[in-house]
Amino acid sequence: MKFRKRFRYLFLILMAVGALFLARKYFNSMYESPYISVEPIAMHGSGKGFAGSNRCIGCHKDLYQSHIKTPHFLTSREADSVSIEGSFIQNNSYLLNDEIIFIMRSEEDGFYQEAFSRLDNALIDSKKMDIVIGSGTKGQSYLNWEGDDLYQLQVSYFKPSKSWVNSPNYPNGIFAPNRPIRQRCLECHVTFAKSRNTFNKPHSYDRSQLIYGIDCERCHGPGNEHVNHHLSNPNETEALYILSYSDLSQKQRLQSCALCHSGTQRHREEIPFSFMTGDTLMDFPNPEYDSSSLESLDVHGNQYGLLLASACFKGSKSMDCVSCHDPHKNQRGDLKMFNAKCIACHQGTGPGGEIPCSIEMDLRKSKDNNCVECHMPLTPSKSMSIYDSKDSLLVPVEIRTHLIGIYE
Ligand code: HEC
Ligand code: HEC
Ligand code: HEC
Ligand code: HEC
Ligand code: HEC
Ligand code: HEC
Ligand code: HEC
């Protein structure tokens, strides 16, 4: 009798455990989809895979839609009638010298730069425009594939004059063979390019692993594992397998932009594309500029150096590029928004910058009280300049200086 009672209890317990087990399995299957594993579109040297930004849309739709309008996203693309800004109908030539003229031609299978002899109209050279570099804010350069080898073409486009020009760094007036495009050039203009490591050809690439634009994963790191994880665990609200900017120090945050926005400083001796957000750049001292070394700083691409030399940066301790720029938005021309950033520090609550502008409002009104116009004036670039015709002088591009200060 006692034995049968015990047996019944044991049986009930076993039943209960079994039922719990089955229920758990059932509920789990409701909440947990099978692990989703999509192969990466390219492999970074660190062993991490790139997903491509079209796989971010599902969960970060608003950020994605805003991001694709930025000059970052548009800075390198396949050449087509949308990405190429220059005209193929009017003003479609560039006079190189007395012997040679370039004509830009749109054919059925693509867009070409063709060099003709001016003496007998004979075709000297014809090159297809395969890749566009530059969103077109100031200008664009064009690249050409020869097999797996990548070259820059001789004719570029200059936005301020809306004309075809001699590419920067190409000798003026001289017909030059293609200029090889090495990884260093792409490093600032694409998300990822994989060198084929051919000994005598540093401009040879694995074409199946080229990711255009400065895309999400250029700043946030390769995200294939993040995407697979969150697709498999749709209820997870905490980000996994992706770097968080909020964990970074001020120096790391600044350097994630300085990688491309500190001009030609020699700090990138490591392998191209090896730097990832969160790393600190090698041989990269925090510069302490004095007025004499400022002369050698250029406005082209050196926003980092100039900002660090500004009183705002030195006095505020916490400033970085994101203090004024939203990296996911195209903010060009939104001076109202930029001025609000200045005012936030200079008329009250900002860190240490409670000093307001010291000139009369009447004087400020002459420039619509536009802080940026007076304190970050447009300045001609020393390194970014072009010849817009064979006889012209070097025409510099004008860029906003990031040396925030008092001018005139
Ligand atoms: C299946 C959904 C999903 C996809 C697809 C996805 N993410 Fe996320 N991501 C999340 C979730 C959930 C979080 C955490 C909540 C949040 O911050 O929105 C997150 C957060 C982030 C964060 C912030 C991290 C932090 O802690 O500050 C970044 C950066 C990020 N994702 C980048 C990407 C990129 C880049 C892609 C595309 C390559 C991508 N995500 C695709 C779900 C996804
Ligand atoms: C991989 C290189 C790279 C990184 C990293 C990078 N940038 Fe850029 N940035 C560029 C290039 C190249 C352009 C020019 C794009 C064009 O117009 O073709 C640019 C343009 C810009 C512009 C001008 C946009 C306009 O309106 O024309 C701003 C502002 C900017 N970057 C801010 C930042 C900030 C802030 C960071 C860090 C969060 C950053 N960048 C990181 C390469 C980079
Ligand atoms: C160290 C990073 C870096 C390298 C290397 C670099 N660029 Fe740039 N480039 C930039 C930045 C940053 C800008 C935006 C200029 C600015 O506003 O200061 C830019 C602007 C441009 C623009 C004008 C874009 C526009 O929309 O107005 C073109 C074209 C361009 N670069 C082509 C090239 C080519 C071709 C190479 C290689 C031969 C190259 N760059 C190498 C960082 C770089
Ligand atoms: C030029 C570099 C850059 C690019 C490109 C970029 N981000 Fe960011 N992202 C940042 C920085 C810097 C922050 C931190 C902003 C801050 O601290 O205010 C950030 C923050 C985030 C966050 C967390 C905070 C937030 O704003 O919700 C998410 C999520 C995110 N990025 C996703 C993306 C996705 C998705 C893309 C592509 C569609 C992308 N990012 C492209 C630099 C970049
Ligand atoms: C994060 C806060 C902060 C922001 C944003 C900021 N500043 Fe400043 N600014 C400061 C501090 C701090 C100082 C130094 C005050 C001192 O030295 O006593 C300063 C100094 C200055 C000076 C004096 C420069 C000199 O050489 O004497 C000018 C002019 C100035 N800022 C203009 C601007 C303008 C214009 C903007 C917007 C584009 C701006 N600031 C954005 C904090 C800021
Ligand atoms: C105090 C505010 C402020 C800070 C901090 C700041 N910027 Fe800017 N930046 C501006 C303003 C204002 C413009 C002009 C925008 C325009 O004309 O539409 C600008 C323009 C630019 C441009 C385009 C230049 C041109 O004329 O084409 C680039 C590139 C840029 N910033 C990069 C950076 C980087 C990288 C950092 C960090 C090292 C940074 N900025 C920090 C205010 C700031
Ligand atoms: C018409 C040009 C102009 C405009 C617009 C302008 N400023 Fe100024 N600002 C000046 C000049 C010039 C000085 C130097 C006056 C002097 O020598 O005392 C100055 C001085 C300053 C100083 C240094 C004050 C000190 O006591 O050292 C700050 C900070 C400043 N401005 C911020 C701003 C801010 C923020 C805005 C936008 C709300 C702005 N400025 C708009 C021309 C301008």
XYZ file of C-alpha atoms and ligand atoms in Angstrom:
709
model
C 0.000 0.000 0.000
C 2.711 2.413 1.124
C 4.788 1.394 -1.868
C 1.908 2.029 -4.340
C 1.283 5.482 -2.851
C 4.926 6.386 -3.214
C 4.941 5.129 -6.761
C 1.925 7.296 -7.562
C 3.720 10.391 -6.211
C 6.813 9.578 -8.195
C 4.684 9.093 -11.303
C 2.955 12.465 -10.770
C 6.268 14.227 -10.289
C 7.654 12.669 -13.448
C 4.513 13.707 -15.350
C 4.841 17.273 -14.071
C 8.512 17.498 -15.047
C 7.694 16.080 -18.475
C 4.866 18.551 -18.965
C 7.078 21.470 -17.933
C 9.753 20.302 -20.326
C 7.306 20.066 -23.227
C 5.730 23.435 -22.396
C 9.144 25.104 -22.290
C 10.060 23.628 -25.601
C 6.756 24.794 -27.059
C 7.090 28.371 -25.762
C 10.711 28.565 -26.814
C 9.811 27.611 -30.326
C 7.289 30.438 -30.286
C 9.832 33.031 -29.233
C 13.094 31.791 -30.668
C 13.421 31.394 -34.402
C 16.146 29.080 -35.672
C 19.576 30.696 -35.901
C 19.803 32.773 -39.031
C 23.200 32.775 -40.628
C 23.714 34.787 -43.786
C 27.201 34.800 -45.285
C 29.117 38.107 -45.226
C 29.620 40.033 -48.471
C 33.290 40.718 -47.675
C 35.825 39.700 -45.018
C 37.827 42.234 -43.034
C 41.437 41.385 -42.144
C 40.356 40.954 -38.503
C 38.259 37.941 -39.524
C 34.965 39.814 -39.106
C 32.434 39.862 -41.926
C 30.624 42.783 -43.558
C 26.847 42.495 -43.968
C 26.271 45.481 -46.290
C 24.025 48.370 -45.266
C 20.958 47.085 -47.099
C 20.769 44.495 -44.333
C 20.545 47.228 -41.668
C 17.293 48.614 -43.112
C 15.050 46.069 -41.386
C 15.879 47.328 -37.896
C 17.398 50.820 -38.440
C 15.154 52.113 -41.223
C 15.147 55.839 -40.330
C 18.909 55.997 -39.829
C 19.458 54.179 -43.102
C 17.168 56.422 -45.117
C 18.820 59.535 -43.756
C 22.332 58.126 -44.183
C 21.989 57.355 -47.912
C 21.596 61.101 -48.584
C 24.973 61.978 -47.010
C 28.127 62.842 -48.960
C 29.739 59.977 -47.026
C 27.426 57.375 -48.537
C 27.680 58.965 -51.984
C 31.450 59.436 -52.039
C 32.075 56.371 -54.213
C 29.672 54.651 -56.578
C 29.483 52.780 -59.811
C 29.548 55.219 -62.711
C 26.134 55.824 -64.287
C 23.961 58.674 -65.509
C 22.950 59.532 -61.938
C 26.350 59.352 -60.211
C 28.352 61.245 -62.875
C 27.774 65.004 -62.447
C 29.587 66.230 -65.554
C 27.804 66.799 -68.839
C 28.123 64.642 -71.967
C 26.084 66.957 -74.161
C 27.308 70.522 -73.718
C 30.756 71.509 -72.409
C 31.771 67.898 -72.809
C 35.426 68.475 -73.640
C 38.695 69.354 -71.984
C 41.461 70.969 -74.003
C 44.669 69.396 -72.698
C 47.215 71.174 -74.918
C 47.774 72.237 -78.551
C 47.775 68.618 -79.724
C 45.211 66.796 -77.621
C 41.581 67.290 -76.687
C 39.504 65.043 -74.408
C 35.866 64.405 -75.317
C 33.499 62.877 -72.787
C 31.133 60.457 -74.548
C 28.021 58.620 -73.488
C 27.722 55.293 -75.329
C 25.173 52.514 -75.029
C 27.391 50.427 -72.750
C 28.637 53.258 -70.546
C 30.549 56.540 -70.278
C 33.946 57.215 -71.812
C 36.834 59.697 -71.744
C 38.387 59.778 -75.216
C 41.554 61.596 -76.255
C 41.712 62.897 -79.862
C 44.510 64.444 -81.852
C 43.604 68.057 -82.671
C 45.603 67.859 -85.906
C 43.746 65.013 -87.641
C 40.940 64.049 -85.181
C 42.485 60.591 -84.762
C 41.440 58.691 -81.644
C 44.462 58.348 -79.369
C 42.944 56.755 -76.304
C 39.540 55.623 -74.999
C 38.864 54.781 -71.366
C 35.640 53.775 -69.663
C 34.548 55.573 -66.498
C 33.785 52.677 -64.144
C 33.803 54.246 -60.677
C 32.952 57.750 -59.449
C 34.894 59.191 -56.492
C 33.301 62.227 -54.809
C 29.687 63.014 -53.993
C 30.039 66.076 -56.209
C 30.093 68.735 -53.494
C 33.283 70.192 -54.945
C 34.146 67.740 -57.632
C 34.549 64.177 -58.812
C 37.301 61.929 -60.094
C 36.752 58.815 -62.187
C 38.400 55.416 -62.002
C 38.843 52.729 -64.619
C 39.251 48.965 -64.310
C 41.782 47.199 -66.459
C 41.127 43.614 -65.457
C 41.545 43.747 -61.685
C 43.797 46.816 -61.795
C 42.403 50.205 -60.853
C 43.460 53.557 -62.360
C 42.447 57.217 -62.050
C 41.503 58.906 -65.324
C 43.038 62.162 -66.441
C 39.861 64.244 -66.588
C 37.921 65.160 -63.441
C 34.852 67.301 -62.873
C 34.958 70.614 -60.977
C 31.645 71.693 -59.491
C 32.283 75.438 -58.920
C 32.921 75.993 -62.647
C 30.695 73.084 -63.779
C 33.452 71.987 -66.106
C 35.776 69.097 -66.950
C 39.304 69.714 -65.642
C 42.728 68.141 -65.367
C 42.680 65.720 -62.402
C 44.426 67.041 -59.276
C 48.062 65.924 -59.156
C 48.130 65.180 -62.888
C 50.779 67.346 -64.581
C 49.133 70.255 -66.386
C 49.082 70.065 -70.178
C 50.800 66.695 -70.381
C 49.093 63.567 -71.666
C 49.775 61.114 -68.860
C 49.156 57.394 -68.666
C 46.664 56.167 -66.078
C 47.576 56.844 -62.485
C 47.443 53.660 -60.357
C 44.957 53.794 -57.494
C 46.457 52.347 -54.376
C 44.675 51.320 -51.197
C 45.555 54.562 -49.423
C 43.356 56.503 -51.816
C 40.434 54.134 -51.407
C 40.866 53.960 -47.649
C 39.201 57.360 -47.230
C 36.598 56.926 -49.981
C 35.224 53.371 -49.723
C 34.067 51.137 -46.864
C 36.274 48.246 -47.872
C 38.589 47.141 -50.670
C 40.660 43.988 -50.640
C 44.076 44.113 -52.248
C 45.026 41.073 -54.295
C 48.494 41.442 -52.782
C 50.159 41.069 -56.138
C 53.810 41.867 -55.547
C 54.405 44.531 -58.190
C 50.775 45.703 -58.419
C 49.583 47.541 -55.313
C 46.586 48.736 -57.344
C 45.119 45.279 -58.017
C 41.910 44.326 -56.164
C 39.512 41.486 -55.473
C 36.586 43.044 -57.309
C 33.992 40.855 -55.598
C 34.824 42.382 -52.195
C 34.558 46.106 -52.887
C 32.055 48.002 -50.718
C 31.318 51.484 -52.058
C 30.652 54.634 -50.029
C 31.480 55.434 -46.426
C 28.808 53.136 -45.179
C 27.525 52.150 -41.729
C 30.171 49.485 -41.286
C 33.047 51.860 -42.092
C 32.329 53.637 -38.811
C 30.661 50.902 -36.758
C 32.837 47.990 -37.864
C 31.886 44.842 -39.783
C 28.386 43.905 -38.578
C 27.470 40.538 -40.069
C 27.420 38.803 -36.696
C 25.300 41.633 -35.209
C 22.749 41.235 -38.006
C 22.610 37.419 -37.757
C 22.308 37.562 -33.980
C 19.453 40.077 -33.938
C 17.582 38.381 -36.774
C 17.769 35.140 -34.788
C 16.777 36.863 -31.526
C 14.204 39.458 -32.509
C 13.228 40.166 -28.889
C 16.731 41.114 -27.838
C 16.785 44.858 -27.128
C 20.432 45.229 -26.183
C 22.881 45.543 -29.051
C 25.358 42.681 -29.377
C 28.397 42.171 -31.613
C 28.572 45.836 -32.571
C 30.709 48.619 -31.217
C 29.028 51.335 -29.179
C 30.259 54.920 -29.521
C 29.009 55.718 -26.053
C 31.722 53.450 -24.621
C 34.499 55.373 -26.383
C 36.769 58.035 -24.913
C 36.879 61.551 -26.410
C 40.186 60.674 -28.077
C 38.792 57.503 -29.662
C 35.732 59.374 -30.894
C 37.866 62.095 -32.448
C 40.230 59.616 -34.041
C 37.421 57.654 -35.674
C 36.873 60.773 -37.805
C 40.534 61.864 -37.863
C 41.400 58.707 -39.788
C 40.174 60.547 -42.896
C 39.865 64.153 -41.709
C 43.413 64.931 -40.622
C 44.926 65.563 -44.034
C 48.148 63.906 -44.947
C 49.672 63.535 -41.502
C 51.899 60.516 -41.233
C 49.995 58.484 -38.718
C 48.685 55.649 -40.813
C 51.699 53.431 -41.182
C 49.721 50.310 -40.465
C 48.087 48.168 -43.159
C 45.358 50.031 -45.101
C 41.826 49.282 -43.840
C 43.166 47.768 -40.610
C 42.070 50.737 -38.467
C 38.716 50.258 -36.792
C 36.679 52.683 -34.690
C 37.906 52.372 -31.120
C 41.544 51.910 -32.152
C 43.986 54.707 -31.499
C 45.969 55.837 -34.481
C 49.648 54.960 -34.396
C 52.205 57.717 -34.113
C 49.426 60.186 -33.609
C 50.374 62.804 -31.079
C 47.708 65.142 -29.795
C 49.149 68.232 -31.425
C 49.800 71.420 -29.499
C 49.968 73.943 -32.327
C 51.438 77.390 -31.995
C 50.843 80.175 -34.461
C 53.868 79.256 -36.612
C 52.901 75.613 -37.113
C 49.376 76.666 -38.044
C 50.695 77.993 -41.335
C 51.486 74.466 -42.423
C 48.018 73.162 -41.637
C 45.649 73.070 -44.556
C 41.909 73.434 -44.605
C 41.628 70.534 -47.028
C 40.678 67.512 -45.055
C 42.392 68.620 -41.853
C 39.366 69.579 -39.790
C 40.828 67.528 -36.932
C 44.092 69.480 -36.669
C 42.382 72.832 -37.022
C 39.674 72.082 -34.482
C 42.217 70.914 -31.924
C 44.043 74.219 -32.324
C 40.856 76.243 -31.638
C 40.107 78.003 -28.366
C 36.692 76.280 -28.294
C 38.280 72.848 -28.261
C 41.008 73.738 -25.807
C 38.595 75.442 -23.437
C 35.707 73.000 -23.466
C 37.339 69.621 -22.681
C 34.503 67.497 -24.068
C 34.205 68.701 -27.656
C 34.412 66.262 -30.566
C 33.154 66.261 -34.166
C 29.742 64.966 -33.127
C 29.267 68.057 -30.897
C 28.260 69.848 -34.120
C 27.807 67.121 -36.781
C 25.225 64.335 -36.884
C 27.073 61.613 -38.799
C 23.827 60.159 -40.150
C 22.461 63.352 -41.707
C 23.250 65.560 -44.655
C 23.590 68.880 -42.814
C 25.271 70.941 -45.532
C 23.963 74.508 -45.534
C 21.940 74.094 -42.330
C 23.649 77.075 -40.719
C 20.737 77.681 -38.370
C 21.394 74.327 -36.749
C 25.170 74.951 -36.612
C 24.702 78.416 -35.097
C 22.447 76.931 -32.435
C 25.386 74.724 -31.421
C 27.622 77.808 -30.998
C 24.962 79.666 -29.062
C 24.315 76.707 -26.748
C 27.883 77.075 -25.461
C 28.324 80.806 -25.837
C 25.170 82.185 -24.319
C 24.706 80.251 -21.179
C 24.764 76.574 -20.460
C 27.828 75.312 -22.378
C 30.964 73.943 -20.732
C 33.168 76.937 -19.967
C 32.066 78.939 -22.995
C 29.669 81.330 -21.339
C 31.314 84.273 -23.119
C 29.006 85.815 -25.718
C 30.138 87.526 -28.912
C 31.817 90.803 -28.008
C 30.697 92.910 -30.980
C 27.539 94.968 -31.360
C 24.429 93.178 -32.566
C 24.112 95.808 -35.334
C 27.469 94.681 -36.725
C 26.551 91.030 -36.384
C 23.256 91.629 -38.183
C 25.260 92.682 -41.270
C 25.973 88.942 -41.592
C 22.553 87.811 -40.363
C 24.207 87.143 -36.989
C 25.663 84.065 -38.646
C 28.402 82.984 -36.207
C 29.904 80.520 -38.710
C 30.316 83.121 -41.481
C 32.563 85.321 -39.302
C 34.303 82.769 -37.079
C 34.756 79.800 -39.484
C 35.171 81.695 -42.778
C 35.518 80.013 -46.174
C 39.254 79.718 -46.829
C 41.075 78.708 -50.017
C 42.607 75.237 -49.766
C 46.343 74.962 -50.311
C 46.321 71.323 -51.338
C 43.007 70.993 -53.174
C 43.209 73.029 -56.341
C 42.815 72.429 -60.047
C 43.609 73.860 -63.458
C 40.297 74.454 -65.167
C 41.897 75.069 -68.538
C 45.363 74.621 -69.960
C 46.328 78.260 -69.489
C 44.586 78.915 -66.231
C 46.174 79.507 -62.890
C 45.656 77.032 -60.126
C 42.093 77.534 -58.843
C 41.781 76.611 -55.148
C 38.684 75.066 -53.630
C 37.187 77.049 -50.756
C 36.608 75.172 -47.534
C 35.262 76.191 -44.119
C 38.154 76.449 -41.728
C 37.771 74.555 -38.468
C 40.155 76.940 -36.758
C 37.282 78.673 -34.975
C 38.521 82.139 -34.090
C 38.471 85.885 -34.646
C 39.127 86.985 -38.221
C 39.683 90.456 -39.740
C 17.418 42.218 -36.808
C 17.574 43.561 -36.326
C 18.879 44.305 -36.545
C 19.566 44.465 -37.731
C 19.264 43.844 -39.090
C 20.648 45.387 -37.439
N 20.605 45.775 -36.125
Fe 21.781 47.147 -35.224
N 20.740 46.954 -33.501
C 19.669 46.096 -33.316
C 19.163 46.241 -31.958
C 17.986 45.489 -31.357
C 19.971 47.194 -31.318
C 19.855 47.733 -29.880
C 18.769 48.756 -29.772
C 19.132 50.013 -30.516
O 20.125 50.642 -30.171
O 18.419 50.330 -31.501
C 20.943 47.647 -32.330
C 21.898 48.624 -32.118
C 22.849 49.022 -33.056
C 23.870 50.014 -32.807
C 24.074 50.813 -31.537
C 25.017 50.093 -30.636
C 25.181 50.802 -29.319
O 25.247 50.094 -28.295
O 25.238 52.036 -29.291
C 24.595 50.112 -33.957
C 25.789 51.013 -34.183
C 24.015 49.185 -34.907
N 22.957 48.531 -34.328
C 24.475 49.032 -36.194
C 23.902 48.180 -37.125
C 24.389 48.039 -38.471
C 25.578 48.779 -39.039
C 23.570 47.142 -39.097
C 23.676 46.628 -40.529
C 24.986 46.108 -40.925
C 22.581 46.710 -38.126
N 22.822 47.363 -36.956
C 21.577 45.803 -38.380
C 19.114 45.254 -34.246
C 19.533 45.141 -35.556
C 36.712 56.520 -44.184
C 36.986 57.936 -44.213
C 36.090 58.859 -43.418
C 35.706 58.749 -42.101
C 36.054 57.643 -41.107
C 34.924 59.912 -41.819
N 34.816 60.705 -42.948
Fe 33.794 62.429 -43.130
N 34.221 62.523 -45.123
C 35.048 61.640 -45.780
C 35.089 61.984 -47.195
C 35.871 61.257 -48.274
C 34.250 63.104 -47.359
C 33.930 63.813 -48.661
C 32.723 63.127 -49.243
C 32.328 63.655 -50.609
O 31.750 64.756 -50.695
O 32.564 62.954 -51.589
C 33.731 63.418 -46.032
C 32.866 64.471 -45.771
C 32.471 64.840 -44.489
C 31.670 66.006 -44.181
C 31.176 67.044 -45.175
C 29.794 66.692 -45.597
C 29.233 67.718 -46.576
O 28.243 68.340 -46.219
O 29.800 67.881 -47.664
C 31.504 66.030 -42.813
C 30.748 67.071 -42.006
C 32.182 64.862 -42.279
N 32.752 64.164 -43.321
C 32.227 64.545 -40.936
C 32.730 63.339 -40.432
C 32.626 62.937 -39.043
C 31.969 63.745 -37.952
C 33.237 61.709 -38.945
C 33.395 60.838 -37.717
C 32.169 60.460 -37.016
C 33.712 61.355 -40.272
N 33.389 62.367 -41.134
C 34.370 60.187 -40.586
C 35.728 60.587 -45.217
C 35.531 60.101 -43.938
C 43.354 60.866 -45.830
C 42.076 60.645 -46.466
C 41.928 60.882 -47.953
C 42.672 60.335 -48.975
C 43.877 59.421 -48.883
C 42.049 60.802 -50.209
N 40.982 61.606 -49.927
Fe 39.776 62.529 -51.279
N 38.837 63.503 -49.770
C 39.041 63.274 -48.425
C 38.190 64.175 -47.657
C 38.126 64.245 -46.131
C 37.464 64.946 -48.588
C 36.461 66.061 -48.301
C 37.221 67.349 -48.406
C 36.945 68.322 -47.341
O 35.805 68.780 -47.256
O 37.845 68.668 -46.587
C 37.897 64.495 -49.915
C 37.430 65.003 -51.119
C 37.685 64.446 -52.350
C 37.015 64.812 -53.580
C 35.921 65.868 -53.723
C 34.626 65.253 -53.296
C 33.428 66.157 -53.425
O 32.307 65.634 -53.474
O 33.582 67.367 -53.481
C 37.517 63.998 -54.584
C 37.109 63.989 -56.050
C 38.518 63.163 -53.974
N 38.613 63.451 -52.620
C 39.266 62.206 -54.663
C 40.309 61.490 -54.096
C 41.159 60.577 -54.835
C 41.014 60.240 -56.316
C 42.090 60.095 -53.940
C 43.251 59.137 -54.191
C 44.119 59.429 -55.281
C 41.792 60.690 -52.645
N 40.715 61.538 -52.779
C 42.491 60.436 -51.477
C 39.900 62.370 -47.872
C 40.864 61.678 -48.565
C 30.702 58.627 -40.449
C 30.546 57.583 -39.476
C 29.194 56.906 -39.309
C 28.433 56.305 -40.278
C 28.718 56.211 -41.769
C 27.299 55.726 -39.595
N 27.357 55.999 -38.264
Fe 26.051 55.376 -36.825
N 27.040 56.489 -35.426
C 28.201 57.208 -35.658
C 28.552 57.947 -34.457
C 29.756 58.878 -34.296
C 27.556 57.657 -33.490
C 27.444 58.212 -32.066
C 26.580 59.450 -32.130
C 26.513 60.171 -30.823
O 27.245 59.864 -29.892
O 25.684 61.093 -30.760
C 26.632 56.706 -34.133
C 25.510 56.148 -33.511
C 24.724 55.137 -34.069
C 23.671 54.397 -33.377
C 23.264 54.560 -31.925
C 22.706 55.873 -31.589
C 21.612 56.353 -32.480
O 21.792 57.412 -33.132
O 20.554 55.692 -32.566
C 23.125 53.521 -34.293
C 21.980 52.538 -34.064
C 23.838 53.710 -35.551
N 24.797 54.693 -35.378
C 23.589 52.991 -36.701
C 24.102 53.320 -37.954
C 23.629 52.753 -39.203
C 22.553 51.693 -39.335
C 24.354 53.343 -40.201
C 24.179 53.186 -41.693
C 22.829 53.309 -42.199
C 25.319 54.255 -39.558
N 25.106 54.226 -38.205
C 26.280 55.008 -40.228
C 28.928 57.233 -36.822
C 28.505 56.733 -38.047
C 31.313 72.818 -26.474
C 31.160 74.258 -26.297
C 31.520 75.171 -27.426
C 30.960 75.158 -28.697
C 29.958 74.197 -29.291
C 31.519 76.306 -29.363
N 32.419 76.953 -28.572
Fe 33.451 78.663 -29.007
N 34.465 78.528 -27.278
C 34.197 77.630 -26.270
C 35.150 77.827 -25.203
C 35.217 77.039 -23.910
C 36.003 78.893 -25.613
C 37.208 79.468 -24.892
C 36.823 80.466 -23.879
C 38.034 80.954 -23.139
O 39.144 80.723 -23.584
O 37.817 81.558 -22.139
C 35.527 79.328 -26.905
C 36.079 80.373 -27.640
C 35.523 80.911 -28.788
C 35.957 82.112 -29.483
C 37.135 82.996 -29.102
C 38.300 82.536 -29.954
C 39.604 83.185 -29.640
O 40.556 82.808 -30.363
O 39.695 83.969 -28.716
C 35.142 82.297 -30.570
C 35.213 83.414 -31.599
C 34.198 81.209 -30.544
N 34.444 80.391 -29.470
C 33.191 81.035 -31.497
C 32.421 79.879 -31.626
C 31.574 79.595 -32.753
C 31.350 80.503 -33.935
C 31.020 78.365 -32.530
C 30.092 77.583 -33.439
C 30.607 77.271 -34.767
C 31.536 77.884 -31.243
N 32.384 78.823 -30.742
C 31.170 76.653 -30.665
C 33.218 76.638 -26.276
C 32.443 76.295 -27.359
C 31.827 73.908 -33.465
C 31.108 73.155 -34.430
C 31.881 72.171 -35.282
C 32.710 71.159 -34.867
C 33.078 70.763 -33.451
C 33.144 70.468 -36.061
N 32.588 71.047 -37.173
Fe 32.806 70.455 -39.101
N 31.669 72.019 -39.736
C 31.059 72.940 -38.912
C 30.366 73.935 -39.732
C 29.575 75.109 -39.219
C 30.599 73.579 -41.084
C 30.089 74.284 -42.352
C 28.831 73.597 -42.778
C 28.238 74.157 -44.045
O 28.798 75.083 -44.647
O 27.172 73.658 -44.445
C 31.421 72.369 -41.047
C 31.848 71.701 -42.187
C 32.607 70.529 -42.170
C 33.083 69.837 -43.333
C 32.881 70.291 -44.772
C 33.897 71.354 -45.068
C 33.626 72.100 -46.337
O 33.701 73.346 -46.356
O 33.325 71.448 -47.316
C 33.794 68.742 -42.906
C 34.507 67.745 -43.774
C 33.758 68.749 -41.456
N 33.030 69.835 -41.038
C 34.335 67.788 -40.657
C 34.483 67.915 -39.275
C 35.279 67.014 -38.466
C 36.019 65.809 -38.980
C 35.204 67.464 -37.178
C 35.936 66.928 -35.964
C 37.394 66.931 -36.069
C 34.343 68.645 -37.183
N 33.940 68.879 -38.481
C 33.991 69.367 -36.064
C 31.072 72.953 -37.536
C 31.807 72.098 -36.736
C 29.859 90.086 -38.385
C 30.762 89.065 -37.878
C 30.421 88.348 -36.597
C 29.301 87.609 -36.324
C 28.072 87.398 -37.200
C 29.519 87.014 -35.023
N 30.719 87.420 -34.519
Fe 31.544 86.869 -32.751
N 33.048 88.212 -32.994
C 33.270 88.949 -34.147
C 34.450 89.783 -33.947
C 35.042 90.722 -34.989
C 34.915 89.520 -32.638
C 36.105 90.142 -31.947
C 35.672 91.420 -31.319
C 36.782 92.016 -30.479
O 37.883 92.183 -30.986
O 36.526 92.236 -29.314
C 34.023 88.507 -32.077
C 34.181 87.921 -30.832
C 33.526 86.764 -30.411
C 33.857 85.983 -29.243
C 34.997 86.235 -28.279
C 34.462 87.095 -27.151
C 35.518 87.382 -26.100
O 35.144 88.086 -25.136
O 36.666 86.969 -26.216
C 32.964 84.951 -29.175
C 32.901 83.851 -28.125
C 32.077 85.083 -30.314
N 32.444 86.204 -31.038
C 31.023 84.219 -30.598
C 30.063 84.465 -31.596
C 28.840 83.702 -31.730
C 28.435 82.519 -30.862
C 28.165 84.236 -32.784
C 26.788 83.844 -33.327
C 25.678 84.034 -32.418
C 28.972 85.347 -33.314
N 30.118 85.444 -32.556
C 28.636 86.130 -34.397
C 32.530 88.892 -35.316
C 31.308 88.257 -35.441
